[in-house]
mmCIF file of C-alpha atoms in Angstrom:
data_model
loop_
_atom_site.group_PDB
_atom_site.id
_atom_site.type_symbol
_atom_site.label_atom_id
_atom_site.label_comp_id
_atom_site.label_asym_id
_atom_site.label_seq_id
_atom_site.Cartn_x
_atom_site.Cartn_y
_atom_site.Cartn_z
ATOM 1 C CA MET A 1 81.604 58.201 220.146
ATOM 2 C CA LYS A 2 82.196 56.308 216.903
ATOM 3 C CA LYS A 3 81.311 59.411 214.920
ATOM 4 C CA LEU A 4 83.688 61.465 217.060
ATOM 5 C CA GLY A 5 86.493 58.939 216.529
ATOM 6 C CA LEU A 6 85.826 58.875 212.813
ATOM 7 C CA SER A 7 85.915 62.679 212.657
ATOM 8 C CA ILE A 8 89.185 62.817 214.566
ATOM 9 C CA GLY A 9 90.633 60.182 212.258
ATOM 10 C CA LEU A 10 89.580 62.094 209.177
ATOM 11 C CA LEU A 11 90.967 65.292 210.633
ATOM 12 C CA GLY A 12 94.306 63.589 211.299
ATOM 13 C CA LEU A 13 94.360 62.216 207.786
ATOM 14 C CA LEU A 14 93.662 65.647 206.328
ATOM 15 C CA ILE A 15 96.427 67.187 208.449
ATOM 16 C CA GLY A 16 98.765 64.454 207.246
ATOM 17 C CA PHE A 17 97.922 65.158 203.640
ATOM 18 C CA ALA A 18 98.410 68.873 204.242
ATOM 19 C CA ALA A 19 101.798 68.220 205.852
ATOM 20 C CA CYS A 20 102.856 66.065 202.932
ATOM 21 C CA GLY A 21 101.645 68.764 200.557
ATOM 22 C CA ASN A 22 103.622 71.397 202.391
ATOM 23 C CA LYS A 23 106.747 69.246 202.322
ATOM 24 C CA ALA A 24 106.292 68.614 198.607
ATOM 25 C CA GLU A 25 105.849 72.339 198.002
ATOM 26 C CA GLU A 26 108.918 73.148 200.107
ATOM 27 C CA LYS A 27 110.928 70.556 198.198
ATOM 28 C CA LYS A 28 109.736 72.037 194.893
ATOM 29 C CA GLU A 29 110.657 75.552 196.009
ATOM 30 C CA ALA A 30 114.079 74.371 197.179
ATOM 31 C CA THR A 31 114.644 72.659 193.822
ATOM 32 C CA ASN A 32 113.577 75.768 191.917
ATOM 33 C CA SER A 33 115.785 77.933 194.124
ATOM 34 C CA LYS A 34 118.752 75.654 193.493
ATOM 35 C CA ALA A 35 118.072 75.722 189.765
ATOM 36 C CA LYS A 36 118.055 79.505 189.828
ATOM 37 C CA GLU A 37 121.338 79.573 191.735
ATOM 38 C CA GLU A 38 122.933 77.245 189.215
ATOM 39 C CA LYS A 39 121.992 79.645 186.393
ATOM 40 C CA VAL A 40 124.132 82.437 187.841
ATOM 41 C CA ILE A 41 127.610 83.035 186.389
ATOM 42 C CA LYS A 42 129.929 85.252 188.416
ATOM 43 C CA VAL A 43 132.586 87.111 186.413
ATOM 44 C CA ALA A 44 135.343 89.226 187.973
ATOM 45 C CA SER A 45 136.642 92.209 186.011
ATOM 46 C CA GLN A 46 138.452 95.424 186.773
ATOM 47 C CA THR A 47 137.704 98.417 184.569
ATOM 48 C CA THR A 48 136.350 99.551 181.219
ATOM 49 C CA PRO A 49 136.102 98.359 178.522
ATOM 50 C CA MET A 50 136.342 94.885 180.109
ATOM 51 C CA THR A 51 133.465 95.540 182.493
ATOM 52 C CA ASP A 52 131.409 96.958 179.614
ATOM 53 C CA VAL A 53 131.958 93.777 177.601
ATOM 54 C CA VAL A 54 130.770 91.653 180.526
ATOM 55 C CA GLU A 55 127.595 93.725 180.783
ATOM 56 C CA VAL A 56 126.862 93.446 177.061
ATOM 57 C CA ALA A 57 127.474 89.693 177.250
ATOM 58 C CA ALA A 58 125.144 89.488 180.255
ATOM 59 C CA LYS A 59 122.247 90.682 178.095
ATOM 60 C CA GLU A 60 123.014 87.972 175.550
ATOM 61 C CA ALA A 61 123.348 85.243 178.184
ATOM 62 C CA LYS A 62 119.996 86.253 179.668
ATOM 63 C CA LYS A 63 118.324 85.158 176.420
ATOM 64 C CA ASP A 64 119.480 81.610 177.220
ATOM 65 C CA GLY A 65 118.335 81.793 180.823
ATOM 66 C CA TRP A 66 121.654 82.712 182.455
ATOM 67 C CA LYS A 67 122.295 85.589 184.819
ATOM 68 C CA VAL A 68 125.816 86.998 184.506
ATOM 69 C CA GLU A 69 126.855 88.769 187.680
ATOM 70 C CA LEU A 70 129.736 91.258 187.392
ATOM 71 C CA VAL A 71 132.136 91.307 190.340
ATOM 72 C CA GLN A 72 134.199 94.470 189.889
ATOM 73 C CA VAL A 73 137.622 94.729 191.571
ATOM 74 C CA THR A 74 140.099 97.587 191.901
ATOM 75 C CA ASP A 75 143.481 96.058 191.064
ATOM 76 C CA ASN A 76 145.235 93.428 188.936
ATOM 77 C CA ILE A 77 145.429 90.842 191.709
ATOM 78 C CA GLN A 78 141.938 90.306 193.066
ATOM 79 C CA TYR A 79 140.304 88.986 189.902
ATOM 80 C CA ASN A 80 142.728 86.054 189.755
ATOM 81 C CA GLU A 81 142.601 85.382 193.491
ATOM 82 C CA LEU A 82 138.797 85.305 193.402
ATOM 83 C CA LEU A 83 138.841 82.848 190.503
ATOM 84 C CA LYS A 84 141.512 80.624 192.031
ATOM 85 C CA ASN A 85 139.551 80.485 195.304
ATOM 86 C CA LYS A 86 136.309 79.610 193.462
ATOM 87 C CA GLU A 87 134.555 82.797 194.557
ATOM 88 C CA VAL A 88 133.777 83.558 190.901
ATOM 89 C CA ASP A 89 133.351 81.331 187.856
ATOM 90 C CA ALA A 90 135.528 83.315 185.454
ATOM 91 C CA ASN A 91 137.310 86.601 184.946
ATOM 92 C CA PHE A 92 137.872 88.984 182.081
ATOM 93 C CA ALA A 93 140.757 91.383 182.640
ATOM 94 C CA GLN A 94 144.053 89.992 181.324
ATOM 95 C CA HIS A 95 146.058 88.375 178.567
ATOM 96 C CA GLU A 96 147.366 84.821 178.664
ATOM 97 C CA PRO A 97 151.034 85.574 179.531
ATOM 98 C CA TYR A 98 149.888 87.535 182.601
ATOM 99 C CA MET A 99 147.628 84.634 183.606
ATOM 100 C CA GLN A 100 150.454 82.140 183.167
ATOM 101 C CA LYS A 101 152.702 84.230 185.398
ATOM 102 C CA PHE A 102 150.004 84.171 188.087
ATOM 103 C CA ASN A 103 149.779 80.378 187.780
ATOM 104 C CA GLN A 104 153.521 80.054 188.248
ATOM 105 C CA GLU A 105 153.719 82.369 191.233
ATOM 106 C CA LYS A 106 150.511 81.330 193.003
ATOM 107 C CA LYS A 107 150.275 77.669 191.949
ATOM 108 C CA GLY A 108 147.095 78.532 190.117
ATOM 109 C CA ASN A 109 145.071 76.411 187.717
ATOM 110 C CA LEU A 110 143.670 79.168 185.525
ATOM 111 C CA VAL A 111 142.980 78.553 181.844
ATOM 112 C CA ALA A 112 142.519 80.991 178.954
ATOM 113 C CA ILE A 113 139.180 80.092 177.343
ATOM 114 C CA GLN A 114 138.695 82.634 174.563
ATOM 115 C CA LYS A 115 140.504 85.662 173.132
ATOM 116 C CA ILE A 116 138.140 88.643 173.005
ATOM 117 C CA TYR A 117 140.133 91.665 171.816
ATOM 118 C CA ASN A 118 143.616 93.045 171.163
ATOM 119 C CA ALA A 119 144.312 96.379 172.827
ATOM 120 C CA LYS A 120 146.279 99.001 170.880
ATOM 121 C CA VAL A 121 149.268 99.440 173.188
ATOM 122 C CA GLY A 122 151.913 102.082 172.652
ATOM 123 C CA PHE A 123 154.498 104.471 174.038
ATOM 124 C CA TYR A 124 153.482 108.032 174.882
ATOM 125 C CA SER A 125 155.587 111.173 175.247
ATOM 126 C CA LYS A 126 154.602 114.599 176.556
ATOM 127 C CA ASP A 127 157.726 116.300 175.186
ATOM 128 C CA TYR A 128 158.641 114.626 171.894
ATOM 129 C CA LYS A 129 156.906 114.141 168.555
ATOM 130 C CA ASP A 130 159.550 111.980 166.892
ATOM 131 C CA ILE A 131 161.655 109.059 168.091
ATOM 132 C CA LYS A 132 164.775 110.791 166.775
ATOM 133 C CA GLU A 133 164.213 113.572 169.327
ATOM 134 C CA ILE A 134 164.549 111.251 172.320
ATOM 135 C CA PRO A 135 167.671 112.549 174.145
ATOM 136 C CA GLU A 136 170.652 110.762 175.643
ATOM 137 C CA GLY A 137 169.917 109.347 179.077
ATOM 138 C CA ALA A 138 166.158 109.881 178.842
ATOM 139 C CA LYS A 139 163.906 108.029 181.274
ATOM 140 C CA VAL A 140 161.556 105.348 179.939
ATOM 141 C CA ALA A 141 158.693 104.006 182.078
ATOM 142 C CA ILE A 142 157.774 100.367 181.462
ATOM 143 C CA PRO A 143 155.598 97.838 183.364
ATOM 144 C CA ASN A 144 157.168 96.032 186.305
ATOM 145 C CA ASP A 145 155.484 92.673 185.630
ATOM 146 C CA VAL A 146 157.452 90.253 183.475
ATOM 147 C CA SER A 147 154.866 89.610 180.754
ATOM 148 C CA ASN A 148 154.184 93.278 179.999
ATOM 149 C CA GLU A 149 157.840 94.231 180.437
ATOM 150 C CA GLY A 150 158.782 91.864 177.619
ATOM 151 C CA ARG A 151 156.128 93.308 175.366
ATOM 152 C CA ALA A 152 157.316 96.881 176.027
ATOM 153 C CA LEU A 153 160.965 96.024 175.379
ATOM 154 C CA ALA A 154 160.057 94.237 172.140
ATOM 155 C CA MET A 155 158.386 97.436 170.938
ATOM 156 C CA LEU A 156 161.474 99.503 171.768
ATOM 157 C CA ASN A 157 163.554 96.929 169.930
ATOM 158 C CA ASP A 158 161.302 97.215 166.847
ATOM 159 C CA GLN A 159 161.787 100.995 166.872
ATOM 160 C CA GLY A 160 165.583 100.658 167.049
ATOM 161 C CA LEU A 161 165.887 102.363 170.432
ATOM 162 C CA ILE A 162 167.453 99.249 171.964
ATOM 163 C CA THR A 163 168.606 95.855 170.744
ATOM 164 C CA LEU A 164 167.541 92.682 172.514
ATOM 165 C CA LYS A 165 169.315 89.343 172.471
ATOM 166 C CA GLU A 166 168.392 87.355 169.411
ATOM 167 C CA GLY A 167 165.351 85.139 169.831
ATOM 168 C CA VAL A 168 163.932 86.534 173.083
ATOM 169 C CA GLY A 169 161.019 88.192 171.300
ATOM 170 C CA PHE A 170 158.241 89.251 173.670
ATOM 171 C CA GLU A 171 159.843 87.403 176.575
ATOM 172 C CA GLY A 172 162.835 89.700 177.005
ATOM 173 C CA THR A 173 163.814 91.375 180.267
ATOM 174 C CA LEU A 174 166.063 94.326 181.059
ATOM 175 C CA LYS A 175 168.922 91.833 181.366
ATOM 176 C CA ASP A 176 168.394 90.862 177.713
ATOM 177 C CA ILE A 177 169.223 94.333 176.363
ATOM 178 C CA GLU A 178 172.405 94.054 174.295
ATOM 179 C CA THR A 179 172.682 97.611 173.017
ATOM 180 C CA ASN A 180 171.265 100.839 174.421
ATOM 181 C CA ASP A 181 172.926 103.546 172.327
ATOM 182 C CA LYS A 182 171.001 106.397 173.925
ATOM 183 C CA ASN A 183 171.725 105.084 177.432
ATOM 184 C CA LEU A 184 168.026 105.118 178.214
ATOM 185 C CA GLU A 185 167.212 104.880 181.911
ATOM 186 C CA PHE A 186 164.418 102.397 182.590
ATOM 187 C CA MET A 187 161.838 102.882 185.323
ATOM 188 C CA SER A 188 159.849 99.766 186.288
ATOM 189 C CA VAL A 189 156.376 100.901 187.328
ATOM 190 C CA ASP A 190 153.188 99.086 188.320
ATOM 191 C CA LEU A 191 150.817 98.970 185.354
ATOM 192 C CA LEU A 192 148.153 100.907 187.261
ATOM 193 C CA ASN A 193 150.594 103.765 187.951
ATOM 194 C CA LEU A 194 152.163 104.146 184.516
ATOM 195 C CA ALA A 195 149.784 106.916 183.470
ATOM 196 C CA GLU A 196 151.012 109.081 186.347
ATOM 197 C CA ALA A 197 154.613 108.620 185.148
ATOM 198 C CA TYR A 198 153.677 110.443 181.930
ATOM 199 C CA ASN A 199 153.874 113.837 183.646
ATOM 200 C CA GLU A 200 157.017 113.161 185.681
ATOM 201 C CA LYS A 201 160.076 115.311 184.961
ATOM 202 C CA GLU A 202 162.534 113.965 182.366
ATOM 203 C CA VAL A 203 160.341 110.949 181.531
ATOM 204 C CA ALA A 204 160.545 110.782 177.752
ATOM 205 C CA LEU A 205 158.507 107.647 177.074
ATOM 206 C CA VAL A 206 155.733 105.809 178.896
ATOM 207 C CA TYR A 207 154.329 102.451 177.848
ATOM 208 C CA ASN A 208 150.607 101.984 178.365
ATOM 209 C CA TYR A 209 147.284 100.382 177.501
ATOM 210 C CA PRO A 210 144.354 102.479 176.219
ATOM 211 C CA THR A 211 142.361 101.674 179.368
ATOM 212 C CA TYR A 212 144.910 103.221 181.719
ATOM 213 C CA ILE A 213 146.237 106.073 179.583
ATOM 214 C CA ALA A 214 142.641 107.283 179.152
ATOM 215 C CA LYS A 215 142.768 108.412 182.786
ATOM 216 C CA ILE A 216 144.888 111.380 181.707
ATOM 217 C CA GLY A 217 142.907 112.107 178.562
ATOM 218 C CA LEU A 218 145.061 110.254 176.027
ATOM 219 C CA LYS A 219 144.217 107.597 173.458
ATOM 220 C CA PRO A 220 146.219 105.417 171.010
ATOM 221 C CA ALA A 221 146.091 108.143 168.364
ATOM 222 C CA ASP A 222 148.192 110.285 170.723
ATOM 223 C CA ALA A 223 150.954 107.682 171.075
ATOM 224 C CA LEU A 224 154.434 108.410 169.763
ATOM 225 C CA PHE A 225 154.322 104.897 168.361
ATOM 226 C CA LEU A 226 152.117 101.811 168.622
ATOM 227 C CA GLU A 227 152.938 98.118 168.563
ATOM 228 C CA ASN A 228 153.889 97.053 165.039
ATOM 229 C CA THR A 229 153.412 93.304 165.378
ATOM 230 C CA VAL A 230 150.400 92.081 167.336
ATOM 231 C CA ASP A 231 151.092 88.870 169.243
ATOM 232 C CA GLU A 232 147.749 87.129 169.752
ATOM 233 C CA ARG A 233 148.957 85.821 173.101
ATOM 234 C CA PHE A 234 148.387 89.315 174.443
ATOM 235 C CA ALA A 235 144.702 89.416 173.520
ATOM 236 C CA ILE A 236 142.494 90.217 176.513
ATOM 237 C CA SER A 237 140.825 86.888 177.217
ATOM 238 C CA LEU A 238 138.037 85.137 179.063
ATOM 239 C CA VAL A 239 139.674 83.041 181.792
ATOM 240 C CA ALA A 240 138.314 80.159 183.879
ATOM 241 C CA ARG A 241 139.805 77.267 185.910
ATOM 242 C CA GLU A 242 140.863 73.793 184.859
ATOM 243 C CA ASP A 243 138.060 72.282 186.944
ATOM 244 C CA ASN A 244 135.243 74.330 185.400
ATOM 245 C CA GLN A 245 136.487 75.139 181.891
ATOM 246 C CA ASP A 246 134.098 72.597 180.314
ATOM 247 C CA SER A 247 131.087 73.476 182.495
ATOM 248 C CA GLU A 248 127.755 74.672 181.131
ATOM 249 C CA GLU A 249 128.363 78.037 182.802
ATOM 250 C CA ILE A 250 131.596 78.667 180.930
ATOM 251 C CA LYS A 251 130.189 77.401 177.640
ATOM 252 C CA ALA A 252 127.273 79.800 178.005
ATOM 253 C CA LEU A 253 129.578 82.667 178.954
ATOM 254 C CA LYS A 254 131.897 82.021 176.010
ATOM 255 C CA LYS A 255 128.916 81.996 173.659
ATOM 256 C CA ALA A 256 127.677 85.313 175.050
ATOM 257 C CA MET A 257 131.092 86.985 174.954
ATOM 258 C CA THR A 258 131.698 85.988 171.344
ATOM 259 C CA SER A 259 128.240 87.057 170.242
ATOM 260 C CA GLN A 260 127.580 89.469 167.405
ATOM 261 C CA ALA A 261 126.318 91.973 169.976
ATOM 262 C CA VAL A 262 129.696 92.046 171.743
ATOM 263 C CA LYS A 263 131.596 92.265 168.468
ATOM 264 C CA GLU A 264 129.474 95.181 167.265
ATOM 265 C CA PHE A 265 129.909 96.906 170.630
ATOM 266 C CA LEU A 266 133.701 96.625 170.379
ATOM 267 C CA GLU A 267 133.767 97.829 166.779
ATOM 268 C CA LYS A 268 131.369 100.744 167.262
ATOM 269 C CA GLU A 269 132.306 101.965 170.725
ATOM 270 C CA HIS A 270 136.023 101.146 171.002
ATOM 271 C CA SER A 271 137.477 100.935 167.493
ATOM 272 C CA ASP A 272 140.050 103.598 168.360
ATOM 273 C CA THR A 273 141.506 101.558 171.227
ATOM 274 C CA LEU A 274 141.127 97.886 170.321
ATOM 275 C CA VAL A 275 140.467 95.238 167.655
ATOM 276 C CA PRO A 276 138.137 92.236 168.184
ATOM 277 C CA ALA A 277 140.024 88.928 168.362
ATOM 278 C CA PHE A 278 137.161 86.549 167.500
#
């Protein structure tokens, strides 16, 4: 009986050790799993070349043990909503004035972390090869969001097609036009739809970014005129939130997106449409 009791006791002890071992292993696995989760950086972006940049940066971040996960969206609203709601860690799809407008309208707390590149924006015309040919009363398609509208009007001002109130610079609106000698008719169009306006009847000029105008087979070299003065505020930038801007994730992402690999990619693959800003 004593031997039987001793055997049962030893068996119980062994089971106890096994249980403790299993718990320790489970705890270790949970810790490792958590560590892996913490090494993931989610980045929202919309279209090329922004999405391409994120993917190139992902390869660089991987060298430091980070997994960059691209969350691709289909419009110019979702990437900011996702970031504001903490569904992603950062986004890469916009310039700072556009981000600031989102903050104002949506009570956001987004922060521009790093300028990555300046897009070569311009005005395109299917019918005219010279500004002097633009006729009286011609239609001009410009973006309907305030930040890009101001940029478009500043370009028209630089070309002498309109005159804006003194001092408004890139922040002008249609109400700030002082002279419009050709009586140009302005059409305010969503940025994503501006390319389609190019082929509309009587539309003489269409403002656009290389990314969107490429949809109809055009590039900056085809523009009637490009932006003369580049305002660095309009550089396409890496954006995060106030609460995570100093996190290890964002530091790692910034390092990857300003790597030599990303710079070489921009210079070799997209030199006709943009200029690196770092």
